[in-house]
Coordinates of N, CA and C in Angstrom, one line a residue:
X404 N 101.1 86.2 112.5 CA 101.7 87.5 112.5 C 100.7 88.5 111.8
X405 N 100.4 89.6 112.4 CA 99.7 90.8 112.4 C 100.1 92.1 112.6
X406 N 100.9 92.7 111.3 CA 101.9 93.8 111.5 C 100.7 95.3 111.4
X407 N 100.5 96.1 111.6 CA 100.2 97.6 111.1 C 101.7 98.2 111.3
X408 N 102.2 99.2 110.1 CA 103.3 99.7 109.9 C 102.7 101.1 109.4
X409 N 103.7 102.2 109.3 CA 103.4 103.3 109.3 C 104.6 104.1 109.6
X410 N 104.9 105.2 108.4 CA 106.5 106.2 108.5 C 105.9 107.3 108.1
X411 N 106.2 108.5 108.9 CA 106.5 109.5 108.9 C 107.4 110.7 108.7
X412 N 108.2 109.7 108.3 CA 109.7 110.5 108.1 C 109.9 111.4 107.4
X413 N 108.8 111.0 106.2 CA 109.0 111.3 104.6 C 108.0 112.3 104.2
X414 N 108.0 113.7 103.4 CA 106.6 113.8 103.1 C 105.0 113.0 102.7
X415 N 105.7 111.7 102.9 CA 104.8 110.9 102.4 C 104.3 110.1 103.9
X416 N 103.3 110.3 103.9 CA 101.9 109.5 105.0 C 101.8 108.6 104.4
X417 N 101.9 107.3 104.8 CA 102.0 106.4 104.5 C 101.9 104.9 105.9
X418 N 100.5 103.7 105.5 CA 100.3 103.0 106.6 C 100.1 101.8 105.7
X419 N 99.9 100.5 106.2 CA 100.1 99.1 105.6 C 99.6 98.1 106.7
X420 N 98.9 97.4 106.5 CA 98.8 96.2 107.4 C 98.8 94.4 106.7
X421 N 100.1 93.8 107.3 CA 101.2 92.8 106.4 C 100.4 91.4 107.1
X422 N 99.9 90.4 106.6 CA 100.0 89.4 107.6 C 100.9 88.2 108.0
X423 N 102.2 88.5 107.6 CA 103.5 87.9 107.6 C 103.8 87.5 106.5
X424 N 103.0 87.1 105.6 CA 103.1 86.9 103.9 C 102.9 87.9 102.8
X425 N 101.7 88.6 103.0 CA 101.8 89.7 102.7 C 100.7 90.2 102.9
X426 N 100.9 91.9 102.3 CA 101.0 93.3 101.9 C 99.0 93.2 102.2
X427 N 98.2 93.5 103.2 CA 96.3 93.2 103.1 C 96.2 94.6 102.9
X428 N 96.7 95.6 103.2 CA 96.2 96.8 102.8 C 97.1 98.1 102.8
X429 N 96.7 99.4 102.3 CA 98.0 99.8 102.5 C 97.3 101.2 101.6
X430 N 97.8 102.4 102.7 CA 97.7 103.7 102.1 C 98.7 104.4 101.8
X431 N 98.8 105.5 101.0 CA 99.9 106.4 100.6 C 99.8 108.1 100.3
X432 N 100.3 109.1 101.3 CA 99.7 110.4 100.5 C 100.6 111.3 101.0
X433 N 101.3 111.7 100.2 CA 102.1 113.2 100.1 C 101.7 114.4 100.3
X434 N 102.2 114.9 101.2 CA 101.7 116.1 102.2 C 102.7 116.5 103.4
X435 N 103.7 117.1 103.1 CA 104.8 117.4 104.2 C 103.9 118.0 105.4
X436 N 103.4 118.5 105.6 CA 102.9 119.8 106.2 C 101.5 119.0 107.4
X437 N 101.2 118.1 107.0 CA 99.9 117.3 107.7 C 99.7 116.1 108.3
X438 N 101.1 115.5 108.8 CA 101.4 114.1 108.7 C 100.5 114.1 110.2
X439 N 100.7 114.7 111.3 CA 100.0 114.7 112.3 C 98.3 114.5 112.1
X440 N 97.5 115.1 111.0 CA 96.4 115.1 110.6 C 95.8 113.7 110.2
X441 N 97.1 113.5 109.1 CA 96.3 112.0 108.2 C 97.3 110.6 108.5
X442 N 98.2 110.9 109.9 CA 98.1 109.7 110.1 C 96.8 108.2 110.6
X443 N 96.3 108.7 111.6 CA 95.5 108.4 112.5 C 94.5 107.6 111.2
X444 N 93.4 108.6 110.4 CA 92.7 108.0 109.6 C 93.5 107.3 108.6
X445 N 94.7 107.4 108.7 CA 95.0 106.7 107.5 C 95.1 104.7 107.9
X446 N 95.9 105.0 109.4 CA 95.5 103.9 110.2 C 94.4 103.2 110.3
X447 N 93.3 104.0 110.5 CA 91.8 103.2 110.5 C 91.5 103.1 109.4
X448 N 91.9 103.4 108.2 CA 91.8 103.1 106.6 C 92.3 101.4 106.3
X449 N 93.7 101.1 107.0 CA 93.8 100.3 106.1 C 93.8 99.6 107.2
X450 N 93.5 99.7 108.4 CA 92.6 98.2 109.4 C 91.3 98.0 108.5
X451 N 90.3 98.7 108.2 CA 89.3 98.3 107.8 C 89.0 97.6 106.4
X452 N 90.0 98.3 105.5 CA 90.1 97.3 104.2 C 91.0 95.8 104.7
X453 N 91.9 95.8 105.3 CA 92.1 94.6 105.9 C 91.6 93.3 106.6
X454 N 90.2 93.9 106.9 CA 89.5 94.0 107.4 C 89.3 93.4 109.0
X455 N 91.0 93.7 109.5 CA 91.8 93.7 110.8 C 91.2 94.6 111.8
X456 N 90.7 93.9 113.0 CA 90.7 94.5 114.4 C 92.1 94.8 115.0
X457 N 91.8 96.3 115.7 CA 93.5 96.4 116.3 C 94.0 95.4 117.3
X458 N 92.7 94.7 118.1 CA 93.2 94.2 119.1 C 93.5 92.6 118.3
X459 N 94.0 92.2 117.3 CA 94.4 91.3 116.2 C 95.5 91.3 116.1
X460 N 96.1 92.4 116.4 CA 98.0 92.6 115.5 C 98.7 92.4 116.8
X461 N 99.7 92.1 116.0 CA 100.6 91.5 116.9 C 101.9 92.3 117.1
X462 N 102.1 93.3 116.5 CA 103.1 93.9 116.3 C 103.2 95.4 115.6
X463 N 103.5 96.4 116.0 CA 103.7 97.5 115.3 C 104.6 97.9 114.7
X464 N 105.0 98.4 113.2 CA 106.4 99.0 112.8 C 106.4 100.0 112.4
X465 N 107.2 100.9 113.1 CA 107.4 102.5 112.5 C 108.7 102.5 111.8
X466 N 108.5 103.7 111.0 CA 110.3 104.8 110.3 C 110.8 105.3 111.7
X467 N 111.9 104.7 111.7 CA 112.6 105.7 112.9 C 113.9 107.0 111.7
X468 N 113.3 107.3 110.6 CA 114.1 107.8 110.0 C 115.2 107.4 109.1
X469 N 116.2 108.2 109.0 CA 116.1 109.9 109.1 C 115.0 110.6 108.3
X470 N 114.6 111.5 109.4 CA 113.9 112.9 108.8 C 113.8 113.6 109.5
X471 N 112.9 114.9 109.2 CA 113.4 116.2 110.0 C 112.0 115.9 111.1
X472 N 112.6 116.7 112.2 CA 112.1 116.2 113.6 C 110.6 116.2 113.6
X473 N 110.1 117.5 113.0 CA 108.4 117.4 113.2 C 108.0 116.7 113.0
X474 N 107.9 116.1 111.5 CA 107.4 114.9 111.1 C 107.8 113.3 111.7
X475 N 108.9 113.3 111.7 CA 108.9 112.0 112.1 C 108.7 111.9 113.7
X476 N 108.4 112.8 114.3 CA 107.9 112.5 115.6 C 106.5 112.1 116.4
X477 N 105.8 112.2 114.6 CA 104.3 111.9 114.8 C 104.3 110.7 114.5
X478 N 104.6 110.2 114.2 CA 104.7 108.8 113.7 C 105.3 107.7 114.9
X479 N 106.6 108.0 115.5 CA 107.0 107.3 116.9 C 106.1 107.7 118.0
X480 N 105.6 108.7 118.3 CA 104.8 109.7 119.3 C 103.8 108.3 119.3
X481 N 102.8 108.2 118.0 CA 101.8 107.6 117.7 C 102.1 106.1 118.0
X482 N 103.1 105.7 117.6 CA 103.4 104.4 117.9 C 103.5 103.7 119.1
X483 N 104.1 104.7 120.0 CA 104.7 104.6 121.2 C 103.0 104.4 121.7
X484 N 102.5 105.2 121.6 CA 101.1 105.5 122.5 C 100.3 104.2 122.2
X485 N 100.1 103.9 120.7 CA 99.3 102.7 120.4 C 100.1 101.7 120.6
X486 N 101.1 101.3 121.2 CA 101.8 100.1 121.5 C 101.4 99.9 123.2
X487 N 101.4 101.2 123.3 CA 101.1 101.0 125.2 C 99.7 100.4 125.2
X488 N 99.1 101.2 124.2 CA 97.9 101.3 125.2 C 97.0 99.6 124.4
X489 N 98.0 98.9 123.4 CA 97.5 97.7 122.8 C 98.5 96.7 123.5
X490 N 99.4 96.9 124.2 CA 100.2 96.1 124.8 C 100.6 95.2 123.8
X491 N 101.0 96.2 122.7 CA 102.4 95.3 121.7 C 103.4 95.9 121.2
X492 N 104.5 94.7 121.0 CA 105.7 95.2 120.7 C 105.8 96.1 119.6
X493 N 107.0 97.2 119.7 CA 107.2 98.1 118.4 C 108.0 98.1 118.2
X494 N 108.3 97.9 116.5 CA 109.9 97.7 116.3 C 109.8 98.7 115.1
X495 N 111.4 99.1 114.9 CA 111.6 100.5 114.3 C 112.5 99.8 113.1
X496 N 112.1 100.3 112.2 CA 113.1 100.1 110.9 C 113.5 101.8 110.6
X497 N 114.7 101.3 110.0 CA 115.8 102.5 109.4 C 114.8 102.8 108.0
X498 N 114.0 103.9 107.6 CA 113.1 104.3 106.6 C 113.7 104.5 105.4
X499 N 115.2 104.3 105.1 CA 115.7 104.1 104.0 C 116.2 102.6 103.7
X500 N 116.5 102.0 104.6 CA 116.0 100.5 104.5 C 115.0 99.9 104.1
X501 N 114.3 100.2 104.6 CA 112.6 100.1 103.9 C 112.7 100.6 102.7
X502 N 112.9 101.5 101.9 CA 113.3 102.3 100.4 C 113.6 101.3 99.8
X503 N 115.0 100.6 100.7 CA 115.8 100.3 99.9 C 115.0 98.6 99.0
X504 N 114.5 97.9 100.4 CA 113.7 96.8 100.4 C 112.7 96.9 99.3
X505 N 112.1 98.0 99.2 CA 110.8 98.1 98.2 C 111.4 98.5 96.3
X506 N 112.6 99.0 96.5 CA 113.8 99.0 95.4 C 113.6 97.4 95.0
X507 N 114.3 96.8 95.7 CA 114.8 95.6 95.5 C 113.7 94.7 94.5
X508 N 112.8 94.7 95.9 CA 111.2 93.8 95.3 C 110.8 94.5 93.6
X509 N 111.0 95.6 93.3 CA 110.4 96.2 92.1 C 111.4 96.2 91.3
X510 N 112.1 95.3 91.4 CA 113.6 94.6 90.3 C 115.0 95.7 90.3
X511 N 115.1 96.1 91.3 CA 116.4 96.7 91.1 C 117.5 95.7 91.6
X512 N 119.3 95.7 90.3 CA 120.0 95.2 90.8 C 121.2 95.9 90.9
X513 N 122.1 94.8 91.7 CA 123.5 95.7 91.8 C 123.3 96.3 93.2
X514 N 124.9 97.4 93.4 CA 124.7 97.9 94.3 C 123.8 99.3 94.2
X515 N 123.5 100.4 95.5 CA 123.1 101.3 94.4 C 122.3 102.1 96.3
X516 N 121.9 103.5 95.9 CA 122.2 104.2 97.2 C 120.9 104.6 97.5
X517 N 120.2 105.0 98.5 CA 119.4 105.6 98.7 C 119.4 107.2 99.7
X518 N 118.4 107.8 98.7 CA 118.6 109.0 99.1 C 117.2 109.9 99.7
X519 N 116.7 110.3 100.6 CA 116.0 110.9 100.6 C 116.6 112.8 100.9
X520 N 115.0 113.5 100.9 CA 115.4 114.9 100.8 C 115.6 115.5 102.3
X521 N 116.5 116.2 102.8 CA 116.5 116.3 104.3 C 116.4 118.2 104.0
X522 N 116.4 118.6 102.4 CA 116.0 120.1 103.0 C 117.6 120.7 103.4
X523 N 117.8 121.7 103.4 CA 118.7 122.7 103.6 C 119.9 122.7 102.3
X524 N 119.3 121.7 101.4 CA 120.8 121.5 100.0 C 120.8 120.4 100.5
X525 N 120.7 119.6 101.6 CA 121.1 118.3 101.5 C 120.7 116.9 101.6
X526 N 120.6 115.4 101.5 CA 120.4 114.7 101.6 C 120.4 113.5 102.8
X527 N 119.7 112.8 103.1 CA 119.7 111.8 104.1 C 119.8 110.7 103.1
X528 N 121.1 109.5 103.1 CA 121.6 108.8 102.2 C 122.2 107.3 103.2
X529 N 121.7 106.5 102.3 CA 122.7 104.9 102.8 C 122.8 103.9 101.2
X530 N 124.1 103.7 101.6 CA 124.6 102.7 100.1 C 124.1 101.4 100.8
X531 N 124.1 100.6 99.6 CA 123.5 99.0 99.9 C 124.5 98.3 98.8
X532 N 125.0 97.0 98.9 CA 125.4 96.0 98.3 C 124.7 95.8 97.2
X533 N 124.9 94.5 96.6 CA 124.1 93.7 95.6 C 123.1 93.1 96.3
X534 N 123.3 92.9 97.2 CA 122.6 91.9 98.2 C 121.4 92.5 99.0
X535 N 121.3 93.7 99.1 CA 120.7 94.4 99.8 C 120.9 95.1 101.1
X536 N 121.8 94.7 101.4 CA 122.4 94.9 103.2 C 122.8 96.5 103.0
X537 N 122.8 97.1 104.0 CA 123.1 98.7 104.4 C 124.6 98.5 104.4
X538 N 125.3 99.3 104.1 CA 126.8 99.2 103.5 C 127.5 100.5 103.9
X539 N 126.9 101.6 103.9 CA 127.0 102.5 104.5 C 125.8 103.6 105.0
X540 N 126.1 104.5 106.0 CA 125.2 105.3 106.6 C 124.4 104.8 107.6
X541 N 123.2 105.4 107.8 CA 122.9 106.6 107.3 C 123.7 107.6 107.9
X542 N 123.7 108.8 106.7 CA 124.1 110.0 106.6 C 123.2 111.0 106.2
X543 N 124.0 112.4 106.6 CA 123.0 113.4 106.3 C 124.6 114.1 105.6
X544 N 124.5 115.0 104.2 CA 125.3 115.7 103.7 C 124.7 116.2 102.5
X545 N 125.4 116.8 101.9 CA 125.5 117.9 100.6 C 125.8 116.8 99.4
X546 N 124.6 116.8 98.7 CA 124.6 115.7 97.5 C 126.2 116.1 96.7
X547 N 126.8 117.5 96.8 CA 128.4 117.6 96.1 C 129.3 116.6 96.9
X548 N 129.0 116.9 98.0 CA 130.3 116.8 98.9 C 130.1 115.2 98.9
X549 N 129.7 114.6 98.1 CA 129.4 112.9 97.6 C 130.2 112.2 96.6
X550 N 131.0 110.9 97.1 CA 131.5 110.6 95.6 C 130.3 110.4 95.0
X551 N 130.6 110.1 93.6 CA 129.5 109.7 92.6 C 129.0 108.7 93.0
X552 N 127.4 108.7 92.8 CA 126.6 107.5 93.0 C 125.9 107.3 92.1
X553 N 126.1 106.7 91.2 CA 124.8 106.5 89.8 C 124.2 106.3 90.1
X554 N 123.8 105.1 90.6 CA 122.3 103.8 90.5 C 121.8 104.7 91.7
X555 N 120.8 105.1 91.7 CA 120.2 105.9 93.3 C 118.8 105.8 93.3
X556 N 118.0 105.6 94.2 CA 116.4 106.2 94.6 C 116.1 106.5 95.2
X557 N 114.8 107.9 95.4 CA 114.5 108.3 96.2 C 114.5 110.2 96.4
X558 N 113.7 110.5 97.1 CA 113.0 111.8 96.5 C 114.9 112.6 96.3
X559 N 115.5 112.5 97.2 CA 116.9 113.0 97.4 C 117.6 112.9 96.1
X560 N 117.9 111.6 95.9 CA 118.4 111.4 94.3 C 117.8 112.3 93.1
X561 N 116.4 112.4 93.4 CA 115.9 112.8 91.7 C 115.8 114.1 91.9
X562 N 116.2 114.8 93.0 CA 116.2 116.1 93.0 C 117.5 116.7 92.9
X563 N 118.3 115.8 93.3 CA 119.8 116.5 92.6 C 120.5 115.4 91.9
X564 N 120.0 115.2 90.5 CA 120.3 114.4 89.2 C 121.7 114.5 89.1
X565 N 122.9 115.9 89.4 CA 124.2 116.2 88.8 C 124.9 115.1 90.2
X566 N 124.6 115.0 91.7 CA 125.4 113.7 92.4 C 124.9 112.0 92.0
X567 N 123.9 112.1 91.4 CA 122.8 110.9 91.4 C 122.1 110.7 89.8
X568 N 123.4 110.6 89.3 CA 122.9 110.6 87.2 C 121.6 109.9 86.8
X569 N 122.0 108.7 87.6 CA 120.9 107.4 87.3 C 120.2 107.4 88.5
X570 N 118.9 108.0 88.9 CA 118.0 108.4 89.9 C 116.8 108.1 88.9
X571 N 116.1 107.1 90.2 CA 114.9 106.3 90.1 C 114.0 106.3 90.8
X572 N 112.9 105.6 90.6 CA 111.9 105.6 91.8 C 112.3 104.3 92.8
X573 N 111.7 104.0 93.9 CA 110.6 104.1 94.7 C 111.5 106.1 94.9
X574 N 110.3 107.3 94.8 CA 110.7 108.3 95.6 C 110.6 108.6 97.2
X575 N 109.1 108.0 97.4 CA 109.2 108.0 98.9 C 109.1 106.7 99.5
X576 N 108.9 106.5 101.0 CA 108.9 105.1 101.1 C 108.0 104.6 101.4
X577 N 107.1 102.8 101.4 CA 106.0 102.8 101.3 C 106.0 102.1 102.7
X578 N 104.6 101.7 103.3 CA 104.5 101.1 105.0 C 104.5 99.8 104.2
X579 N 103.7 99.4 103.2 CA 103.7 98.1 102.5 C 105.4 97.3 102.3
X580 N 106.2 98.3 101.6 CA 107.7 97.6 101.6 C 108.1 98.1 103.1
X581 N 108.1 99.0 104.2 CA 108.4 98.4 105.2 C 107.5 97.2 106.3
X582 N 106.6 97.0 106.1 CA 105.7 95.9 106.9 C 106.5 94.7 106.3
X583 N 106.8 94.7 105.2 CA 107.5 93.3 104.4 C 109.0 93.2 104.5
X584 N 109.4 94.1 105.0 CA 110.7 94.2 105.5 C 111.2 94.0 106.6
X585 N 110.2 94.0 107.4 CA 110.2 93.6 108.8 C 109.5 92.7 109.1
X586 N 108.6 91.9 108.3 CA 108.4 90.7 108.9 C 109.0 89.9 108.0
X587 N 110.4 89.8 107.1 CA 111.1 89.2 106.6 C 112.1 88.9 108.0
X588 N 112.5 90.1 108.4 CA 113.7 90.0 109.2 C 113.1 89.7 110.8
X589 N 111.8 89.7 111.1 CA 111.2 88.8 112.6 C 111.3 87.4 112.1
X590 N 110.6 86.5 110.8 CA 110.5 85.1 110.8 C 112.0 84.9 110.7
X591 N 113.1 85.6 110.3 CA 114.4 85.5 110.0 C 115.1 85.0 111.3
X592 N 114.5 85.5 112.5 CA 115.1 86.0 113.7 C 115.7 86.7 114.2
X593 N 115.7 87.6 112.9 CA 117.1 89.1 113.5 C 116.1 90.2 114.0
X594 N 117.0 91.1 114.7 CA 116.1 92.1 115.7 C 115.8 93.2 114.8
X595 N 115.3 94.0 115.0 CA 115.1 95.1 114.6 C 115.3 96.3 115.3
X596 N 115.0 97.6 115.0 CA 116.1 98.2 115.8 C 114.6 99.2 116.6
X597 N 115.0 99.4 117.7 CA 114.2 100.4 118.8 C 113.6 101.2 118.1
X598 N 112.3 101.6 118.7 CA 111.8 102.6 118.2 C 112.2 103.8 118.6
X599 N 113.2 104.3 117.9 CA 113.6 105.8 118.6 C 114.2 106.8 117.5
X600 N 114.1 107.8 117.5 CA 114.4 108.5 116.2 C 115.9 108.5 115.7
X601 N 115.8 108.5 114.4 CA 117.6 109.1 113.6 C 117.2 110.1 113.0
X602 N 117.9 111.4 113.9 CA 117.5 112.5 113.8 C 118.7 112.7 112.7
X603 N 119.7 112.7 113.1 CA 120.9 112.9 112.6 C 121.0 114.3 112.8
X604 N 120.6 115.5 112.9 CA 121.2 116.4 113.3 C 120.6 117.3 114.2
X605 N 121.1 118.1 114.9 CA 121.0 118.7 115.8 C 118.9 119.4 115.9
X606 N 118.1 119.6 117.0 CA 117.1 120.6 116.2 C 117.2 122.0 116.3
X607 N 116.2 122.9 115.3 CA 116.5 124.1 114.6 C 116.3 125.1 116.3
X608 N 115.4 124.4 117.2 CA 115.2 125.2 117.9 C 116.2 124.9 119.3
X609 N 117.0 125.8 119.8 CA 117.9 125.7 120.6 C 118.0 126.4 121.7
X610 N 117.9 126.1 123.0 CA 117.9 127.4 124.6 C 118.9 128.3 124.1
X611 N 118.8 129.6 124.5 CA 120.0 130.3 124.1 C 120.3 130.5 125.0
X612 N 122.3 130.6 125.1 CA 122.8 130.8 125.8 C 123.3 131.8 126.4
X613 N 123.8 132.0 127.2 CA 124.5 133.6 127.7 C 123.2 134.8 128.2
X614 N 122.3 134.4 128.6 CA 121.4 135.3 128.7 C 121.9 136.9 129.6
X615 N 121.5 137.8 128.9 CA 121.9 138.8 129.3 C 120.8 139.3 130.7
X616 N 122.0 139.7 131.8 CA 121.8 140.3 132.9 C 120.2 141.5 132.8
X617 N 118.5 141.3 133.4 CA 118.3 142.2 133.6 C 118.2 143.1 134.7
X618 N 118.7 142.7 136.0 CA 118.3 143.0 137.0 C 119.7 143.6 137.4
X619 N 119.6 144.3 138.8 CA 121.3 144.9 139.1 C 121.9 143.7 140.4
X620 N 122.8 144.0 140.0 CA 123.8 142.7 140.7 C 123.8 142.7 142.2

């Protein structure tokens, strides 16, 4: 097994190449605004400390989210294309699952929520067990309109401390804890989920309707 992984969902650019045991290389860089720019090199970054040929891997993993559309569409967009055009499978992890995974490994216990920032006042959020499993969500809402969540991580949680008291790191998510989260759950046998986005809400840009009459009837 020969994973390259890579999420876009998050302000964080972020790429990993896993060899089913672990973690050979792995970038990370915060930049909402550029993910279209520094994915690509960031990809040929950490093939080459790997010191992995693409035509090597056996598998690609992207964030299928949640995040807001622009960004996380460079990231599937990219995957989709380098899956074709390498003739390998792509499998999509939930990018707060992945959070949650890289939580876990860095000694977090109990149950406890993950939140990232979705922008407008609100949060993109999923609870987990003790065990790790997704328990609820994902969701997108207003950190108020939340029962209390103490134990929380993630850029969402530490930005609104008054829903999320006890807010921790991982803040964004890394391609290293998702590459290791997905090739837990391929040698596991369980599927993973399509590469297709969780947008969760509507986009900002919409056809409008009712267009008014210019011509005479």
């Amino acid at each position: 097994m020969l994973l390259l992984a890579f999420d876009t969902a998050t302000p964080a650019v972020t790429a990993a190449v896993h060899d089913g045991t672990a973690v050979l290389a792995q970038t990370h860089q915060v930049d909402a605004r550029r993910h279209g720019e520094l994915l690509l090199p960031a990809v040929a970054q950490v093939l080459a400390e790997a010191g992995a040929d693409k035509h090597q891997l056996t598998g690609l993993v992207v964030g299928v989210g949640p995040g807001p559309y622009t960004g996380l569409r460079v990231g599937l967009v990219t995957a989709a294309a380098l899956g074709h055009a390498l003739g390998l499978p792509v499998y999509g992890v939930c990018t707060l699952d992945a959070i949650a995974h890289q939580a876990r490994t860095e000694g977090l216990t109990g149950p406890f929520t993950v939140a990232t920032d979705a922008r407008r006042k609100e949060v993109y959020w999923a609870s987990y067990d003790a065990d790790g499993v997704r328990t609820e969500g994902p969701s997108v809402d207003r950190p108020a309109e939340l029962t209390a969540r103490p134990v929380a991580v993630g850029a969402g949680a530490l930005l609104y401390r008054d829903a999320f008291p006890d807010a921790r790191a991982p803040e964004h998510v890394s391609a290293g804890a998702m590459a290791d989260f997905a090739a837990t759950e391929l040698a596991a046998g369980r599927e993973l989920l399509a590469p297709l986005p969780l947008y969760l809400r509507r986009p900002d840009a919409q056809v409008p309707a009712g267009y008014k009459a210019v011509l005479p009837a």
